PDB file of C-alpha atoms in Angstrom:
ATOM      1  CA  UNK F   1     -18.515  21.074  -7.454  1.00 97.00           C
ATOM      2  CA  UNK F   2     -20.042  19.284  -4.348  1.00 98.00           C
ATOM      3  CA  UNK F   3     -18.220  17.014  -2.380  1.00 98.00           C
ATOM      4  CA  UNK F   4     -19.981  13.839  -0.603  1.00 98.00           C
ATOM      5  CA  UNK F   5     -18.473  11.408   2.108  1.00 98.00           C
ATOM      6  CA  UNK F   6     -21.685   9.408   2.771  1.00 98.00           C
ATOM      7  CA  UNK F   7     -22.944   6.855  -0.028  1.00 98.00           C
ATOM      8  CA  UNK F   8     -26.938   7.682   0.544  1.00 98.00           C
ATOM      9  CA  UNK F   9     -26.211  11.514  -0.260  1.00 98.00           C
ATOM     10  CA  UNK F  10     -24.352  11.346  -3.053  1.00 98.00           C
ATOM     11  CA  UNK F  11     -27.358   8.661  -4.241  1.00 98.00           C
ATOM     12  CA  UNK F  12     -29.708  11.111  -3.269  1.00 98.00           C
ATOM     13  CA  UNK F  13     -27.839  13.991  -5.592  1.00 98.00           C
ATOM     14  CA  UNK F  14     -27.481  11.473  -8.592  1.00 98.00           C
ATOM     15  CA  UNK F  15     -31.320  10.362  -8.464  1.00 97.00           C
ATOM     16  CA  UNK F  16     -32.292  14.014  -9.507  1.00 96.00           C
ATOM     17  CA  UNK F  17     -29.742  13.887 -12.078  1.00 97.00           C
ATOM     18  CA  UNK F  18     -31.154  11.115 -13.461  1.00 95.00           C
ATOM     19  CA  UNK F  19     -34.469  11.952 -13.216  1.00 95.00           C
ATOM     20  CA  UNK F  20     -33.369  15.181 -15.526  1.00 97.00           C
ATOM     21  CA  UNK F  21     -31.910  12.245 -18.065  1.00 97.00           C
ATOM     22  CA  UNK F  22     -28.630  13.185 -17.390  1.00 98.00           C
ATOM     23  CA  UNK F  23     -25.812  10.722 -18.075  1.00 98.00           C
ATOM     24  CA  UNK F  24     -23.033  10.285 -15.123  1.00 98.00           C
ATOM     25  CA  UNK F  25     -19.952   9.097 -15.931  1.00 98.00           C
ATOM     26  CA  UNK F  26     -17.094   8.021 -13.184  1.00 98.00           C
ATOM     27  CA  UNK F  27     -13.695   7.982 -12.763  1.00 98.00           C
ATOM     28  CA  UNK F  28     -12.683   5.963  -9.750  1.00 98.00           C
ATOM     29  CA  UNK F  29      -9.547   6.989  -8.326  1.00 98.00           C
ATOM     30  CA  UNK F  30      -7.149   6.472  -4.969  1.00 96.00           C
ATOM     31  CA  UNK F  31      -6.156   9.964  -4.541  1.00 96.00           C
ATOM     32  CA  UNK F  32      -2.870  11.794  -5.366  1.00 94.00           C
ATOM     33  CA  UNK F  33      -4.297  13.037  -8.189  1.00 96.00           C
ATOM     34  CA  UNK F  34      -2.255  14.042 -11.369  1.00 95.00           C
ATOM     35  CA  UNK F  35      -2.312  15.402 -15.016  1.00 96.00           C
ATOM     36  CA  UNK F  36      -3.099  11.741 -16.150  1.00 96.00           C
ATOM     37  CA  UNK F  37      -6.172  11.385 -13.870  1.00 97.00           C
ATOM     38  CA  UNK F  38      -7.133  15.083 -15.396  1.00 97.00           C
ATOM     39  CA  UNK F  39      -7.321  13.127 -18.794  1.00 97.00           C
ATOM     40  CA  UNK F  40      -9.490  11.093 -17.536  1.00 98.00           C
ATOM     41  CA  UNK F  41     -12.056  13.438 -15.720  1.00 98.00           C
ATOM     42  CA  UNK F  42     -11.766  15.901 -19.113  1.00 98.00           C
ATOM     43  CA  UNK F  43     -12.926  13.277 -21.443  1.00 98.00           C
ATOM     44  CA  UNK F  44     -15.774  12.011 -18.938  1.00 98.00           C
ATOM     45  CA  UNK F  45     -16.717  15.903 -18.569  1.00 98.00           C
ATOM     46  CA  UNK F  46     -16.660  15.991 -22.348  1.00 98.00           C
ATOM     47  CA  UNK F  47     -18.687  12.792 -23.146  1.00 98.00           C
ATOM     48  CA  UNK F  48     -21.521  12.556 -19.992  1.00 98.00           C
ATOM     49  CA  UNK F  49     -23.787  15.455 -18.391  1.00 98.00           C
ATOM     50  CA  UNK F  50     -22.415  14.872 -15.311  1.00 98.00           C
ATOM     51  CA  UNK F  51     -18.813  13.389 -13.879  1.00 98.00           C
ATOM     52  CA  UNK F  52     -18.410  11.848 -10.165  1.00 98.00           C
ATOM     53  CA  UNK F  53     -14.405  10.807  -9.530  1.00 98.00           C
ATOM     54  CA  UNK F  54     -14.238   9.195  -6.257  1.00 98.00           C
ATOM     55  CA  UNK F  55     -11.519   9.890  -4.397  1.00 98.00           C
ATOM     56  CA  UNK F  56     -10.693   6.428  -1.787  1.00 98.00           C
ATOM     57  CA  UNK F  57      -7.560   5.131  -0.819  1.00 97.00           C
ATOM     58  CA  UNK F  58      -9.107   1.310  -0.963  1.00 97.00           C
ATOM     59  CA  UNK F  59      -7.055  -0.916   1.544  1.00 96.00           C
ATOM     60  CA  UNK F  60      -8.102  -4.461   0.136  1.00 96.00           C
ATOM     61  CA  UNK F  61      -6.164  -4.212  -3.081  1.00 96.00           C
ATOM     62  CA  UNK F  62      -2.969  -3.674  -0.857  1.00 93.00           C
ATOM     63  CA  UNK F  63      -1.509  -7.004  -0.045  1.00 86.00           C
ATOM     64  CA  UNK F  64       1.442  -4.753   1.563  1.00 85.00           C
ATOM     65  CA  UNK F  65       0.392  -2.788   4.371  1.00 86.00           C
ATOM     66  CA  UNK F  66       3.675  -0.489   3.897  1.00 86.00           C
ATOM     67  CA  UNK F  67       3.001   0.419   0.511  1.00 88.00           C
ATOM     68  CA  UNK F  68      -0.652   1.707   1.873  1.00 91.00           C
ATOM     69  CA  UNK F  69       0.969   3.684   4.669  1.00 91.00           C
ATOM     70  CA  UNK F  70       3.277   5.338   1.899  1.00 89.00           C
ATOM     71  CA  UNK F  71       0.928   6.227  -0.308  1.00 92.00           C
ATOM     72  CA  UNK F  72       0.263   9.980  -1.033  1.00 92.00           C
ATOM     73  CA  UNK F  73      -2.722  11.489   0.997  1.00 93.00           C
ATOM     74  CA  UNK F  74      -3.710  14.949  -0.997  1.00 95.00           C
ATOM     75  CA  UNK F  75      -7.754  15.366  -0.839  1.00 96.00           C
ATOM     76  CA  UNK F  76      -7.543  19.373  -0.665  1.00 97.00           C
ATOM     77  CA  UNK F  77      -5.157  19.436  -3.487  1.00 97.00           C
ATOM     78  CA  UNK F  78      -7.318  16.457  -5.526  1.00 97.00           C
ATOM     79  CA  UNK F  79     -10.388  19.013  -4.936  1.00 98.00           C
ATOM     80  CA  UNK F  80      -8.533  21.836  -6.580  1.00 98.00           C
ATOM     81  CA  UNK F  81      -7.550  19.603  -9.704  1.00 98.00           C
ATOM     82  CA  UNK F  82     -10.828  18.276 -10.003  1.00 98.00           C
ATOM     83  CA  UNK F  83     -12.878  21.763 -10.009  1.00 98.00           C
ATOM     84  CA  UNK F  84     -10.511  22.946 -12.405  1.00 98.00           C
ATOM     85  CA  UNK F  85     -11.311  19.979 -14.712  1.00 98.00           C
ATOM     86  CA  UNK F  86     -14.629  20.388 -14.513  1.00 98.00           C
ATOM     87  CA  UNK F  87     -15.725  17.241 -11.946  1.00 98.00           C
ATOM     88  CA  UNK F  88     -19.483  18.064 -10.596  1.00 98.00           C
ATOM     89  CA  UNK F  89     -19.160  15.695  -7.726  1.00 98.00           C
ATOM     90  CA  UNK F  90     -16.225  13.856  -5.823  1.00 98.00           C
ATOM     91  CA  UNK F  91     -17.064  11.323  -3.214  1.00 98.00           C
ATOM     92  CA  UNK F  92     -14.637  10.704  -0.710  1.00 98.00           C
ATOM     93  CA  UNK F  93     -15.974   8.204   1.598  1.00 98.00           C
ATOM     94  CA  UNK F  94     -14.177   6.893   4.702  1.00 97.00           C
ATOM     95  CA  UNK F  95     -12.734   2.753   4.679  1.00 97.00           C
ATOM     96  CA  UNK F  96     -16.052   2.419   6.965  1.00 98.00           C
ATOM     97  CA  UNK F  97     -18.644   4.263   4.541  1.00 98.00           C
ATOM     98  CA  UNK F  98     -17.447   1.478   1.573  1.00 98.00           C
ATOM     99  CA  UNK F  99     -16.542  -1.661   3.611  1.00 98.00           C
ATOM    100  CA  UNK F 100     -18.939  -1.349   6.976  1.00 96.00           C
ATOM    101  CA  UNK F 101     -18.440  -5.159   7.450  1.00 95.00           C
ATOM    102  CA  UNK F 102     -15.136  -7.092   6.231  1.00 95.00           C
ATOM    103  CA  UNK F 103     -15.933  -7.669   2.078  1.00 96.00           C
ATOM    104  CA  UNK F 104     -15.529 -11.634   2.059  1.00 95.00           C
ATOM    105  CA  UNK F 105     -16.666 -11.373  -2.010  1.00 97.00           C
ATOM    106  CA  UNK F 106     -14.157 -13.169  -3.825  1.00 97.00           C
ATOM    107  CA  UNK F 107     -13.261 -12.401  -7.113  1.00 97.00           C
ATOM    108  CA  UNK F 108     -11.150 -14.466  -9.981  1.00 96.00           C
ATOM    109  CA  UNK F 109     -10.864 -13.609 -13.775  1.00 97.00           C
ATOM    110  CA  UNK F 110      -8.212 -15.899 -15.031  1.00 97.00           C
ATOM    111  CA  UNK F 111      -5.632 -15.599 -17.008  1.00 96.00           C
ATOM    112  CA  UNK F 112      -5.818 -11.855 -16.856  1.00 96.00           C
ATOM    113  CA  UNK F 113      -6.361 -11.774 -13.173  1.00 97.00           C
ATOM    114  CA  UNK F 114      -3.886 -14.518 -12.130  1.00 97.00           C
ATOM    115  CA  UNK F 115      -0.844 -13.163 -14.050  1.00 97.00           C
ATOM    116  CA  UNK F 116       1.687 -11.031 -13.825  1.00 97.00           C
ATOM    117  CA  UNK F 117       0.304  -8.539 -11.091  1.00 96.00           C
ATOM    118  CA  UNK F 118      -1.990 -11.368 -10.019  1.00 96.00           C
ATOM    119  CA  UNK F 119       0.658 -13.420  -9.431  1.00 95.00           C
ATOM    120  CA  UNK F 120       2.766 -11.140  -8.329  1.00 94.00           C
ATOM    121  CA  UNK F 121       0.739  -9.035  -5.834  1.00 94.00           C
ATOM    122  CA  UNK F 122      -2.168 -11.639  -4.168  1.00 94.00           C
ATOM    123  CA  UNK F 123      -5.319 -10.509  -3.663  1.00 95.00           C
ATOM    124  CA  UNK F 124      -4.319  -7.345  -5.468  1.00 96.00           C
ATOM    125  CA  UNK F 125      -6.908  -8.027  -8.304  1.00 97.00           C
ATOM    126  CA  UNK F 126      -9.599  -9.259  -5.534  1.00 97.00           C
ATOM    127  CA  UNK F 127      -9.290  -6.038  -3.860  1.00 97.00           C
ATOM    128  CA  UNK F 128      -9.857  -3.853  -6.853  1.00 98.00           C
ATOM    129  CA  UNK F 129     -12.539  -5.549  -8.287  1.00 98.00           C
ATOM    130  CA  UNK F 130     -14.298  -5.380  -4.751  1.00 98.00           C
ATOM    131  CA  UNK F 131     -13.945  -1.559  -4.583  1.00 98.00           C
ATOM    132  CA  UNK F 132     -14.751  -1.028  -8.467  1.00 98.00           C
ATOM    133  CA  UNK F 133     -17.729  -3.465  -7.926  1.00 98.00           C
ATOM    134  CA  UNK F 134     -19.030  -1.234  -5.345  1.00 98.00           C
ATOM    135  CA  UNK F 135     -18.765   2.135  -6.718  1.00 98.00           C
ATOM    136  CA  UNK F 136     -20.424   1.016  -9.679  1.00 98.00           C
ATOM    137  CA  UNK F 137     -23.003  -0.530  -7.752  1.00 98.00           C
ATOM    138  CA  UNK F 138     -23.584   3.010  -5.870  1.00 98.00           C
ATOM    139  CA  UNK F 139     -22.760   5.427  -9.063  1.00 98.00           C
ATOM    140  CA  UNK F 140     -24.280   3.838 -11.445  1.00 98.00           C
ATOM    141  CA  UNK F 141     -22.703   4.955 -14.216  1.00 98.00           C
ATOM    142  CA  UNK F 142     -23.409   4.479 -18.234  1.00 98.00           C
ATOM    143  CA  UNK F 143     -19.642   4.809 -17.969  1.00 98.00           C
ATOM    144  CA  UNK F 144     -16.046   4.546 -16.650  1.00 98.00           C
ATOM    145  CA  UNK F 145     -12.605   6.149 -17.281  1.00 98.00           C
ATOM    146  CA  UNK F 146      -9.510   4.388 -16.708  1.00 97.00           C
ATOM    147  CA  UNK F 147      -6.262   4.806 -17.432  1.00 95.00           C
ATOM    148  CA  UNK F 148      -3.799   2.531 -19.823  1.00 94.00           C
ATOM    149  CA  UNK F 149      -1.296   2.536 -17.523  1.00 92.00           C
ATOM    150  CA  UNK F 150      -2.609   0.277 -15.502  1.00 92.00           C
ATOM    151  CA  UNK F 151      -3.390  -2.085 -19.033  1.00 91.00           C
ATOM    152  CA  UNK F 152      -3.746  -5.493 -16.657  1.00 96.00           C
ATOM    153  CA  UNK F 153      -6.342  -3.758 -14.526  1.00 96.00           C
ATOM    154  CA  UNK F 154      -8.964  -2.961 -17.551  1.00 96.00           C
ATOM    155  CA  UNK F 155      -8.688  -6.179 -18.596  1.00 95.00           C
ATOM    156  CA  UNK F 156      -9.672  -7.670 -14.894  1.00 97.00           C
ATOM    157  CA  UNK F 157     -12.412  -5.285 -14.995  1.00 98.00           C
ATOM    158  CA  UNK F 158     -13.593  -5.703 -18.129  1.00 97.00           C
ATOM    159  CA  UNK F 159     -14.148  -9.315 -17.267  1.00 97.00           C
ATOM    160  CA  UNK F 160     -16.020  -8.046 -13.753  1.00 98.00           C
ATOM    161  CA  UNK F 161     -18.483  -5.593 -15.680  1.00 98.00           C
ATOM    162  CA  UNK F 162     -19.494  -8.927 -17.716  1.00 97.00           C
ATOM    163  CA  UNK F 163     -19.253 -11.125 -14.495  1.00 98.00           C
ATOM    164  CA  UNK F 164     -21.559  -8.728 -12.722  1.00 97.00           C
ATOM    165  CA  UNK F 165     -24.010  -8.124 -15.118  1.00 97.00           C
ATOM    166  CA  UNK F 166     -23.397  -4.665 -16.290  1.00 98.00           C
ATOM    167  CA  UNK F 167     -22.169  -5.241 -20.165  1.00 95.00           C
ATOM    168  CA  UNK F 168     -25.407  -4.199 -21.700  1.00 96.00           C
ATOM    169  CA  UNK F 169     -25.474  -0.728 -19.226  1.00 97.00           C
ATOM    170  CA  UNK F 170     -21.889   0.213 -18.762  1.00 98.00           C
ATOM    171  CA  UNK F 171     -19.268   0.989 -21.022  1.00 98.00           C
ATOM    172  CA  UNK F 172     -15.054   1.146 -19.703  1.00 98.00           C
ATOM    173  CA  UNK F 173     -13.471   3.920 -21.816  1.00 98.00           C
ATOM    174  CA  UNK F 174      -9.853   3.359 -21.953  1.00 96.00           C
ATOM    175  CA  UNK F 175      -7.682   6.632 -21.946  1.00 96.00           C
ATOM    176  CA  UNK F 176      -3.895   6.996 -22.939  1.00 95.00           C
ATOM    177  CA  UNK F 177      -1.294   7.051 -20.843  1.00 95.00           C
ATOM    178  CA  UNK F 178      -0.290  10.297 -20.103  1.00 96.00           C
ATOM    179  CA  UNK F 179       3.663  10.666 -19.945  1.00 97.00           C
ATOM    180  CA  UNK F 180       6.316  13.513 -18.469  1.00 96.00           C
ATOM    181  CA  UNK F 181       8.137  15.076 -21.830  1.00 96.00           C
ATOM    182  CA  UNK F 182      10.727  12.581 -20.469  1.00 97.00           C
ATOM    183  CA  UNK F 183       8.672   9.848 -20.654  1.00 97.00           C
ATOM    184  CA  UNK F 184       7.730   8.630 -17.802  1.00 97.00           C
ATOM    185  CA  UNK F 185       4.498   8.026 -17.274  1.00 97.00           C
ATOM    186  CA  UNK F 186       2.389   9.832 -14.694  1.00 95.00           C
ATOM    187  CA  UNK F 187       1.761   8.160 -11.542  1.00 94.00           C
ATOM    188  CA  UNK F 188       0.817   9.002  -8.013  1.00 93.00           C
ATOM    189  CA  UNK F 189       3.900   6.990  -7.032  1.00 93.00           C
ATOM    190  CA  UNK F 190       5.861   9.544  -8.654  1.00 95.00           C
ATOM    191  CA  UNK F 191       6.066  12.060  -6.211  1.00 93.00           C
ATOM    192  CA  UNK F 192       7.953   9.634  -3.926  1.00 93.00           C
ATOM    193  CA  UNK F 193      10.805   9.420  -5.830  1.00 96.00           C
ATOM    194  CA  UNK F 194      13.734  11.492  -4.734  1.00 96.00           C
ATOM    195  CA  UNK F 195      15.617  13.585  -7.378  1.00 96.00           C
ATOM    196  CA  UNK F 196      18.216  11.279  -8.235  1.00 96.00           C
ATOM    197  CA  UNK F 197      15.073   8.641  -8.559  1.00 97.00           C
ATOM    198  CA  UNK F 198      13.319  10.412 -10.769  1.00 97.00           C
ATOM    199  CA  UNK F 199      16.220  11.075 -12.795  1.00 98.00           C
ATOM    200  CA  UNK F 200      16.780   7.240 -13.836  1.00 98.00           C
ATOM    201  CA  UNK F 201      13.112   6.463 -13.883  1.00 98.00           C
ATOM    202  CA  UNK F 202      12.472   7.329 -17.667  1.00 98.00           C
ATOM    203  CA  UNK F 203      15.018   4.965 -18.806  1.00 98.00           C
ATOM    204  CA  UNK F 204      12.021   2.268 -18.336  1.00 98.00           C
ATOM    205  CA  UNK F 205      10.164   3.986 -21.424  1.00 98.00           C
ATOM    206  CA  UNK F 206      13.177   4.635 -23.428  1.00 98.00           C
ATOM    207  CA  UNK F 207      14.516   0.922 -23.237  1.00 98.00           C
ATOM    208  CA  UNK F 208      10.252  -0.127 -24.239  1.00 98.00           C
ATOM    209  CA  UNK F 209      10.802   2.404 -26.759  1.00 98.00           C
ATOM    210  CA  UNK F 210      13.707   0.815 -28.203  1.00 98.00           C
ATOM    211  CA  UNK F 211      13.156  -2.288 -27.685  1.00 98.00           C
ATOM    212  CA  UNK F 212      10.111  -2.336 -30.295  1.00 98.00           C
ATOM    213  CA  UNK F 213      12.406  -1.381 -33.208  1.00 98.00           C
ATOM    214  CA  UNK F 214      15.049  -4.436 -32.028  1.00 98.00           C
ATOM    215  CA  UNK F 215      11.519  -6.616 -31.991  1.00 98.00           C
ATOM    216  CA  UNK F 216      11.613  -6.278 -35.630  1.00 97.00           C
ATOM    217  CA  UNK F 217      14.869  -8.591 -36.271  1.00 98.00           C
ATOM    218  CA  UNK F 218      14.474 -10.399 -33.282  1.00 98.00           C
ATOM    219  CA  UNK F 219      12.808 -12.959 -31.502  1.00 98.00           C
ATOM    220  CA  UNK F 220      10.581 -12.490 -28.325  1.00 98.00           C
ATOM    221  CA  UNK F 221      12.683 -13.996 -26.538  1.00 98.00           C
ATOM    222  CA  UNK F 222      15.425 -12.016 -27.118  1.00 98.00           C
ATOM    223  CA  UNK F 223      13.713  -9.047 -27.367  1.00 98.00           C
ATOM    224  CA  UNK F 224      12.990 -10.409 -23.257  1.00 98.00           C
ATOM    225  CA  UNK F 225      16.437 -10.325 -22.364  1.00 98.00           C
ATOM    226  CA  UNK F 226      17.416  -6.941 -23.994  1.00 98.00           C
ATOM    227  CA  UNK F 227      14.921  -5.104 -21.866  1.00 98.00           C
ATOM    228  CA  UNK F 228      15.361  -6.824 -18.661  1.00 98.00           C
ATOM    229  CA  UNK F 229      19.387  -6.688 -19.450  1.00 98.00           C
ATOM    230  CA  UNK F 230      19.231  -3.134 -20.389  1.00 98.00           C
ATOM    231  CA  UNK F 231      17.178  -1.664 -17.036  1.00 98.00           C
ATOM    232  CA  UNK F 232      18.826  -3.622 -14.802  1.00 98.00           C
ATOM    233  CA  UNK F 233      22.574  -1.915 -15.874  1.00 98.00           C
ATOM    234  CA  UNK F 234      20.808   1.314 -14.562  1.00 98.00           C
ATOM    235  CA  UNK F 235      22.186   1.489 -10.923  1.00 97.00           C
ATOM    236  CA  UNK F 236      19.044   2.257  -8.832  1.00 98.00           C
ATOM    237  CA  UNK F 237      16.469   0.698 -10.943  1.00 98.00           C
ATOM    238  CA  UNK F 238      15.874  -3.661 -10.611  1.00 98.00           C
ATOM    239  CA  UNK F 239      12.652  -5.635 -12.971  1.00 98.00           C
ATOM    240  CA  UNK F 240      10.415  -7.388 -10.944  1.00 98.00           C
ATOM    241  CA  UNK F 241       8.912  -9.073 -14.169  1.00 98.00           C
ATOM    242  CA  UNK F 242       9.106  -8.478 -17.843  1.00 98.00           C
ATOM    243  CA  UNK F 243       6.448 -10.534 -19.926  1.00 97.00           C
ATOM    244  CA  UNK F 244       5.667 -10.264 -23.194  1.00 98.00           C
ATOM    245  CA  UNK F 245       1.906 -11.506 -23.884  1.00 96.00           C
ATOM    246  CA  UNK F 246      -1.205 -11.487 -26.349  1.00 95.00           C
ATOM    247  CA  UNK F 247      -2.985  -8.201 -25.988  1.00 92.00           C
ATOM    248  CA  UNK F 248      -6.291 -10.174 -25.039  1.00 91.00           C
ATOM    249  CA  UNK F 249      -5.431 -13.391 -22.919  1.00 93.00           C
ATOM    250  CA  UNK F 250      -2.568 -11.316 -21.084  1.00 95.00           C
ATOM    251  CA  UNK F 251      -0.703 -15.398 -21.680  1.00 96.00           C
ATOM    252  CA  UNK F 252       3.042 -14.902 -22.473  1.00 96.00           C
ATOM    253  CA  UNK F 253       3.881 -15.975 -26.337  1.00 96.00           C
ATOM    254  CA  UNK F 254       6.467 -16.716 -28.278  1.00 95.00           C
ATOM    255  CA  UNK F 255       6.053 -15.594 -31.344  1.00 96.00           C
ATOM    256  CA  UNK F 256       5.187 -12.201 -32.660  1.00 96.00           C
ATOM    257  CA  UNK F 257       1.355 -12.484 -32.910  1.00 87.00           C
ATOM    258  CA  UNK F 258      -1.257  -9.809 -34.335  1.00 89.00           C
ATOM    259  CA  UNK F 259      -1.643  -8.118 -30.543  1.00 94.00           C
ATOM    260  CA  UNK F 260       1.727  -8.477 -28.376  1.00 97.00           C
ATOM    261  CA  UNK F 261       2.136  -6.331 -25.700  1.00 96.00           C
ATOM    262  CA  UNK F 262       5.136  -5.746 -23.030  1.00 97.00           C
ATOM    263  CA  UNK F 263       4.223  -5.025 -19.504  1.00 97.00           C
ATOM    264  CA  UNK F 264       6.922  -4.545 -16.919  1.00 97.00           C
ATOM    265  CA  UNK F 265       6.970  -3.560 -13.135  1.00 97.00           C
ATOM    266  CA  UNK F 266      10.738  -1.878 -11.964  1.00 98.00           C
ATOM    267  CA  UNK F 267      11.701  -0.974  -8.433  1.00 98.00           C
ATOM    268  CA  UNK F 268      13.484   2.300  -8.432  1.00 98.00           C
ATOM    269  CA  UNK F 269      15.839   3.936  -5.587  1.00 96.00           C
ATOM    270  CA  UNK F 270      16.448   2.090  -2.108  1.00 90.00           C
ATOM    271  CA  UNK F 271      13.332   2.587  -1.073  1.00 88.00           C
ATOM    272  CA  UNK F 272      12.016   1.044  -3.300  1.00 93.00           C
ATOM    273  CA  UNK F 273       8.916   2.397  -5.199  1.00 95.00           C
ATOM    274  CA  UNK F 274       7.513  -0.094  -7.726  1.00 95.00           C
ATOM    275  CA  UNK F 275       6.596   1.640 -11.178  1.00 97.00           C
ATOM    276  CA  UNK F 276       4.761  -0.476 -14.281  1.00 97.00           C
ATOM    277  CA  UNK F 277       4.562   0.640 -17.220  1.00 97.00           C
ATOM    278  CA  UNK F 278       3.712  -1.227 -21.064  1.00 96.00           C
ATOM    279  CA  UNK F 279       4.689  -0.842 -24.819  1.00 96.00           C
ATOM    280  CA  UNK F 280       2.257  -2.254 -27.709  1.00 96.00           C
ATOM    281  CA  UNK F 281       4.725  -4.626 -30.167  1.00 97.00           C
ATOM    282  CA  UNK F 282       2.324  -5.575 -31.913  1.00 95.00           C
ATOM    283  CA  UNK F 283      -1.377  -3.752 -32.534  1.00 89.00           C
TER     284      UNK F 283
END
């Protein structure tokens, strides 16, 4: 596995592959690598000749400059994970090497940019799709793994991929979330939670997990209130938002349509770290 920090080497190592008819698929990451980003880089090893996971702590898509301070800084350990998993390159550029001039690009995909998140976290959606934008720009991929965790994110970037016109070359593979046996789903954020944190976390799964049996006799509405009701008894854990929305337009409904899906975003501890996670109602 080779490891490049500069955009015209790692170009310069992919135009051989290419030249060989090799495919390249690419799993864009931040870092802080876990068993769910292994998923990813497995199935991209499995399905393309060769796999490039960048590993870039992107600054735009923070709209809190705390949260970017906090967030987990492990390249030597993301190395290990990735040679075990089979990655043949990693590119780890520096905030210079992507953005050598402020990125004034403005991007806006509503609804499925401007809710939820979106509305939640300005500029967060911006920010991604400027740092996505690039690395496909550089990789060149035929495709890209992401994880369902972050569910609102394909959808932005789905919408991008057609904006930018890569459709008819590129292909986003969705992968499962990958969960803890407790439940909770894997997320670089994890490993800031202290014990007694991470102890009450997986109560956000089990209430989703519950709720879609009491979405059966109930209405969406109510189904709303049980969730958001039944986290926030959990001392140490507060919903930012609950919404319950069609799978495609990401718009809130209120009835139980063909595709319903609930997304939610907690704070746990004092700190607090902010964990998302979604349940399908409705497939």
């Amino acid at each position: 596995m080779k490891v490049f920090k500069k955009i015209v080497e790692l170009q310069n190592e992919l135009f051989y592959c290419r030249k060989e008819n090799k495919t390249v698929g690419l799993v864009p990451t931040m870092g802080a690598l876990h068993e769910g980003h292994a998923s990813l880089v497995k199935r991209s090893v499995e399905e393309n000749d060769v796999t490039v996971v960048s590993v870039f702590l992107n600054p735009t898509q923070f709209n809190d400059k705390g949260d970017l301070e906090r967030y987990p800084r492990t390249l030597e350990a993301d190395c290990q994970l990735l040679e075990d998993c089979g990655a043949d390159y990693v590119f780890a550029p520096s905030v210079e090497e992507i953005y050598p001039e402020p990125d004034n690009r403005h991007y806006e995909f509503p609804p499925q940019s401007t809710v939820m998140e979106g509305a939640k976290r300005p500029g967060h959606f911006n920010g991604v799709c400027q740092v996505v934008s690039r690395l496909f720009y550089i990789v060149r991929p035929v495709r890209a793994y992401f994880g369902e965790k972050d569910w609102q994110q394909i959808a932005v970037i789905k919408r991008l991929v057609d904006f930018i016109g890569m459709k008819d070359v590129l292909e986003i593979v969705e992968c499962p979330i990958v969960r803890d046996a407790d439940g909770l789903a894997k997320s670089s954020r994890n490993m800031l939670l202290a014990a007694d944190e991470r102890s009450i976390a997986p109560r956000i799964f089990e209430v989703l997990s519950e709720s879609v049996e009491y979405s059966m006799t109930h209405s969406v509405v109510e189904t709303h209130d049980k969730v958001v009701a039944d986290i926030n008894a959990v001392d140490g854990l507060e919903v930012e938002y609950f919404e319950i929305v069609d799978g495609n337009t990401l718009l809130e409904v209120n009835t139980w349509e063909a595709y319903v899906v609930g997304c939610i975003t907690v704070y746990c501890g004092k700190t607090p770290i902010r964990l998302i996670d979604h349940i399908k109602y409705r497939r």
